[in-house]
XYZ file of C-alpha atoms in Angstrom:
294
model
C 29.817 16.153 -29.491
C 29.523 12.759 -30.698
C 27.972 9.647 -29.354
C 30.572 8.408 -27.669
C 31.698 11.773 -26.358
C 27.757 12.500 -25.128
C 28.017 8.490 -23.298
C 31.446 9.590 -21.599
C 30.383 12.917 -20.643
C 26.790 10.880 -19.049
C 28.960 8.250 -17.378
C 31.155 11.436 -16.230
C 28.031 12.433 -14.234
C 26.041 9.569 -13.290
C 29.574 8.510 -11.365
C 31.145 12.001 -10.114
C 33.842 11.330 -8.428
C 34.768 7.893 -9.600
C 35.578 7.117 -13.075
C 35.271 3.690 -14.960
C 38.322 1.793 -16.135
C 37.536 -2.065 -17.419
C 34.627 -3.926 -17.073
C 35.179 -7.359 -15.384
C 31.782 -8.611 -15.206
C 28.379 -8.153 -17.317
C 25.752 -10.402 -17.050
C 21.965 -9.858 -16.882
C 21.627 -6.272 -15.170
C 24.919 -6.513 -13.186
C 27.672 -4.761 -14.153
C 31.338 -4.509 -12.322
C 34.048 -2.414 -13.291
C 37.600 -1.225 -11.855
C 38.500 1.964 -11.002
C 40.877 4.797 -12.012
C 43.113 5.797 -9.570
C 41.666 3.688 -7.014
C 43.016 0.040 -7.747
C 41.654 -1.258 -4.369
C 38.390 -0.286 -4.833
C 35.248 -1.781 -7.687
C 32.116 -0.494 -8.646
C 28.718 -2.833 -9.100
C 26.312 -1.205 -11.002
C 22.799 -2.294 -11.110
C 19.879 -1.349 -14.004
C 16.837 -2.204 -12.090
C 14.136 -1.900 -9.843
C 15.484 -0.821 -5.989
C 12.532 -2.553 -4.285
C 13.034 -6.107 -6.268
C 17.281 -6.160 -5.382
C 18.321 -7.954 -2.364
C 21.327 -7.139 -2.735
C 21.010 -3.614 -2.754
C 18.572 -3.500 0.386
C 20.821 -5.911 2.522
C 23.355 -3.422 1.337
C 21.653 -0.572 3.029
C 20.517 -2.401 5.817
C 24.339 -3.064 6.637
C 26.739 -0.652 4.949
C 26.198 1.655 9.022
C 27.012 -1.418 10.807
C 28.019 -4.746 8.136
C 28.347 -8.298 8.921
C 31.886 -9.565 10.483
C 33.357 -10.492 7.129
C 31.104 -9.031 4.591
C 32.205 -7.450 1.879
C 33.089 -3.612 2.673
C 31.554 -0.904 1.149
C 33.823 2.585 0.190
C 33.488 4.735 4.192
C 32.677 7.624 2.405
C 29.000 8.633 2.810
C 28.834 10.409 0.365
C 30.278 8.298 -2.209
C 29.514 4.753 -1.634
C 25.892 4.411 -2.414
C 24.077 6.209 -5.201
C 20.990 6.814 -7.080
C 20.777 7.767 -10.820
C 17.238 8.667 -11.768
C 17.911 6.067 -15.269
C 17.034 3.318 -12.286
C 20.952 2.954 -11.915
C 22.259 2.107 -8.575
C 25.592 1.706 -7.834
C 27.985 1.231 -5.068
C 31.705 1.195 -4.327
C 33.297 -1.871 -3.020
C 36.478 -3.226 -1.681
C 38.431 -5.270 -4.392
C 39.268 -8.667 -2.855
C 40.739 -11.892 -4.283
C 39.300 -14.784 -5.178
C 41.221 -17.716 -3.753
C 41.839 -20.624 -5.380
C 39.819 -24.022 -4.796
C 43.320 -25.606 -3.279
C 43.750 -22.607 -1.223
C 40.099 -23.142 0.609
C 40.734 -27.156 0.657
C 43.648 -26.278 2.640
C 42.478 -23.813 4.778
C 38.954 -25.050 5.387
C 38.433 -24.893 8.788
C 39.288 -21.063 8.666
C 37.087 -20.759 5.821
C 34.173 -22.427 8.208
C 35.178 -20.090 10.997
C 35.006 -17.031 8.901
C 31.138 -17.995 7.090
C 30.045 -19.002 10.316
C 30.837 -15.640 11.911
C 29.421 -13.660 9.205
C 26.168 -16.037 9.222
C 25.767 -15.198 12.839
C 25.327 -11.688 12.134
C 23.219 -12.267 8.929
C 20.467 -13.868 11.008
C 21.293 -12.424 14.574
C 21.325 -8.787 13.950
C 19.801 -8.363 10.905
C 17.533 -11.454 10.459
C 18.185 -12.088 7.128
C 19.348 -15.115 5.121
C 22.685 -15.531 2.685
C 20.550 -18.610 0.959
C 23.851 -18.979 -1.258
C 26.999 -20.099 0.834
C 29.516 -21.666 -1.788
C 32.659 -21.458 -2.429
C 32.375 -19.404 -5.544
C 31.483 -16.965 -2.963
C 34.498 -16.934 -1.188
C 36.616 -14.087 -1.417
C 40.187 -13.451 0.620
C 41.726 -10.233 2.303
C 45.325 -11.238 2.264
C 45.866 -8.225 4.653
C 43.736 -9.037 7.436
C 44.221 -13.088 6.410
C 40.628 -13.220 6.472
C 37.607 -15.039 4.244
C 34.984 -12.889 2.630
C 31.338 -13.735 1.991
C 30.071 -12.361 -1.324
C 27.402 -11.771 -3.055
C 23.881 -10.789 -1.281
C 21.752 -11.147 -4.270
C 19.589 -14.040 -2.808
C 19.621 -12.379 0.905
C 16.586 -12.287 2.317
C 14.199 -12.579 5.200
C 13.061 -16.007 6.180
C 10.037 -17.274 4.412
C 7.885 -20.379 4.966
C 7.757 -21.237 0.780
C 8.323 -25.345 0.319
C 11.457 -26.049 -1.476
C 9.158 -28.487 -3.987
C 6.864 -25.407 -4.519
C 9.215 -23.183 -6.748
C 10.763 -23.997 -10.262
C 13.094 -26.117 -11.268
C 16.217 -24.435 -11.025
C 15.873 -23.224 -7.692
C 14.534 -26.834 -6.591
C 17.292 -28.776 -7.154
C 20.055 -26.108 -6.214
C 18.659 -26.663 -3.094
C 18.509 -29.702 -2.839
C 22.090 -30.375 -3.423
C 23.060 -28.206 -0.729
C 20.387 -30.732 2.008
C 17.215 -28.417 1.459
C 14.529 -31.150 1.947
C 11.078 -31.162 -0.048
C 8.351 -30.120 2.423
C 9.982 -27.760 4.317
C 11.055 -24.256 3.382
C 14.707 -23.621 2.299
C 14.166 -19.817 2.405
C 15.645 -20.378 6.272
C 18.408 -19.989 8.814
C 18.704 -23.496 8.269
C 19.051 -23.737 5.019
C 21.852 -21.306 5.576
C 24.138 -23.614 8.310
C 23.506 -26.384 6.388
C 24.415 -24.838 3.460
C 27.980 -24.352 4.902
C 28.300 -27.697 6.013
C 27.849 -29.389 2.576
C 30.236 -26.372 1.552
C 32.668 -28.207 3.966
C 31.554 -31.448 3.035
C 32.923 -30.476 -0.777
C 36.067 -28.598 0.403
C 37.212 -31.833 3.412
C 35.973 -34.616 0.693
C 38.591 -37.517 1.288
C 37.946 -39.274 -2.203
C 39.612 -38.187 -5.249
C 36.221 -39.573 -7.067
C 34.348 -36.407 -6.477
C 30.555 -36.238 -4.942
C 28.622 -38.449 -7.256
C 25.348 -36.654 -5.974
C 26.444 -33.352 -7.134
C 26.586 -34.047 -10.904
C 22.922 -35.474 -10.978
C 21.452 -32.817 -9.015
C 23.435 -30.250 -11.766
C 21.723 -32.479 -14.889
C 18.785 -32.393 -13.083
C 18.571 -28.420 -12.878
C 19.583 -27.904 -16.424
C 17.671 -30.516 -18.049
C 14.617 -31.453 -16.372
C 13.045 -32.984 -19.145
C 15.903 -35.445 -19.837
C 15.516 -39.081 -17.738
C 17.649 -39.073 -15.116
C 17.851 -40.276 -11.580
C 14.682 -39.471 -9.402
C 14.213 -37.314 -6.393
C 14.491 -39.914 -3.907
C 17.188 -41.794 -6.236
C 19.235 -38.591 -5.857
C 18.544 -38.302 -2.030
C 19.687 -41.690 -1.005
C 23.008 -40.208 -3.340
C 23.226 -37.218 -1.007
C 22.701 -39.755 2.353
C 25.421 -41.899 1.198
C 27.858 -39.087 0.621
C 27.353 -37.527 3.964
C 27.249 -41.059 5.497
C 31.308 -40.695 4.211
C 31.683 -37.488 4.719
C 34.420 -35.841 7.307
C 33.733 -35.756 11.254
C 33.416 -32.403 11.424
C 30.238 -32.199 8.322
C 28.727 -34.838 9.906
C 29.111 -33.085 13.416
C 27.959 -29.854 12.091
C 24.740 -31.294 10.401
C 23.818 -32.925 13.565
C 24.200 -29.813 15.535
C 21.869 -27.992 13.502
C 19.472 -30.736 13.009
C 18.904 -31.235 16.814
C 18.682 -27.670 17.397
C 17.297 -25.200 14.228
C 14.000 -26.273 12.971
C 13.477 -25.685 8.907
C 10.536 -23.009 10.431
C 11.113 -20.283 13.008
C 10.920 -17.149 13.442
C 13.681 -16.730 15.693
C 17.288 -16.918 14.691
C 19.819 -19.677 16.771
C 21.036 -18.493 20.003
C 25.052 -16.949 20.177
C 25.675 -20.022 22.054
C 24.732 -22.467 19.331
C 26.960 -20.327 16.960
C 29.414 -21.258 19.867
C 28.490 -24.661 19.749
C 29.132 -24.968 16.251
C 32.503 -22.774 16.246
C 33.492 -25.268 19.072
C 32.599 -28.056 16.358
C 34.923 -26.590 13.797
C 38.377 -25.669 16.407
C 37.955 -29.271 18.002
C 37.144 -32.190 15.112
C 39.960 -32.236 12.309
C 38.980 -33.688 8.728
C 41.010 -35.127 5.970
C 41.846 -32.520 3.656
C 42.008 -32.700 -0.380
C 41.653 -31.182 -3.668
C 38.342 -31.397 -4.460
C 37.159 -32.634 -7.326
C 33.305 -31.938 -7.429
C 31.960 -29.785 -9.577
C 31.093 -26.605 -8.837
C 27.560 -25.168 -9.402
């Protein structure tokens, strides 16, 4: 047998029942791949340490009962979680479609509806936090006409970490999305705000863009180079929600008079209904946006 026989017949087992087809995303130690005879269905492979993925312990903490519009994991016990002793874990997962930026600009208050609900259950049942709400992260079940929250690799429990106490990158990711310097973004706050600016990008009334969002991007990748300063790029962010649609501006008002950057305790159901309220009853001018996307 030769060496691509011997990694065939290993893949073979390490995956019994489900066999491999095309490989639609590598990066780091992430792999995803569709699936023979089961078109519907993906597998996300993972070559690392259990206890240091989030993603694959909010997976287990939810695959018995998940979040309202999380991502669904193959019903199978048996099948759709597994262990290789290589440190491989895997899991089967419902193949969704990614919807186009237009398609969320047009359909953003469903989009709002459907993040919120699933947020509620992140931090009510399971008292965890997404901590990356964008709409890269959007998926759509055309079947059910329903938005999907993806990706759980940042999902964690609340923490009480400053935003200006960890690196660069993660710094000023945050503080795009309204993370502020001396409080923790590791939050339930961080979260709800988090899908307010996500509604601030996809209701934007300006065909100019959010002017903020490409110096908080140079600022991430090149922190060395000169370019606008903290506060500089704050006053940016405060001018583009001071223009920003009722319903973002309603939403981060909500949540700053009633979640605190630090608790321990999740928002009650009835500011969730508060803030659904916010979304059925204040329309926004809807557009094409034209930010970038980070």
């Amino acid at each position: 047998m030769d060496n691509q026989d011997q990694e065939n017949q290993s893949d073979a087992d390490i995956y019994k029942p489900w066999q491999r087809a095309t490989a639609i995303y590598c990066r780091g130690n992430t792999e995803i791949y569709t699936l023979k005879d089961y078109p519907d269905w993906l597998m996300k492979v993972y070559y690392t340490d259990i206890s240091a993925n989030l993603e694959i312990n909010f997976i287990q903490l939810t695959v018995e009962e998940p979040c309202r519009n999380q991502v669904q994991i193959y019903s199978d016990p048996s099948c759709r979680f597994a262990i290789h002793d290589s440190c491989c874990y895997w899991y089967i997962m419902r193949k969704y479609t990614a919807p186009s930026l237009k398609q969320l600009d047009t359909n953003w208050q469903q989009v709002g509806l459907h993040v919120l609900q699933f947020l509620e259950d992140v931090h009510r049942k399971y008292r965890r936090v997404h901590m990356d709400i964008k709409s890269t992260n959007i998926l759509y079940e055309s079947e059910r006409n329903r938005y999907i929250v993806s990706d759980y690799g940042l999902c964690e429990s609340p923490s009480t970490i400053l935003t200006r106490e960890v690196n660069t990158d993660f710094r000023y990711y945050y503080y795009r999305f309204g993370a502020e310097p001396d409080q923790p973004f590791v939050s339930y706050r961080m979260d709800l705000t988090m899908l307010a600016y996500l509604l601030l990008d996809l209701t934007w009334p300006s065909a100019e863009g959010l002017g903020f969002d490409a110096a908080f991007i140079r600022r991430r990748n090149n922190p060395r180079e000169r370019t606008p300063s903290e506060s500089a790029m704050f006053a940016m962010r405060d001018a583009a929600i001071a223009k920003a649609s009722p319903v973002v501006r309603s939403l981060l008002a909500a949540i700053d008079r009633a979640v605190p950057w630090v608790t321990d305790e999740p928002p009650s159901a009835s500011f969730y209904g508060e803030l659904t309220d916010i979304l059925l009853s204040v329309s926004a001018p809807v557009s094409v946006s034209t930010s970038a996307s980070i």
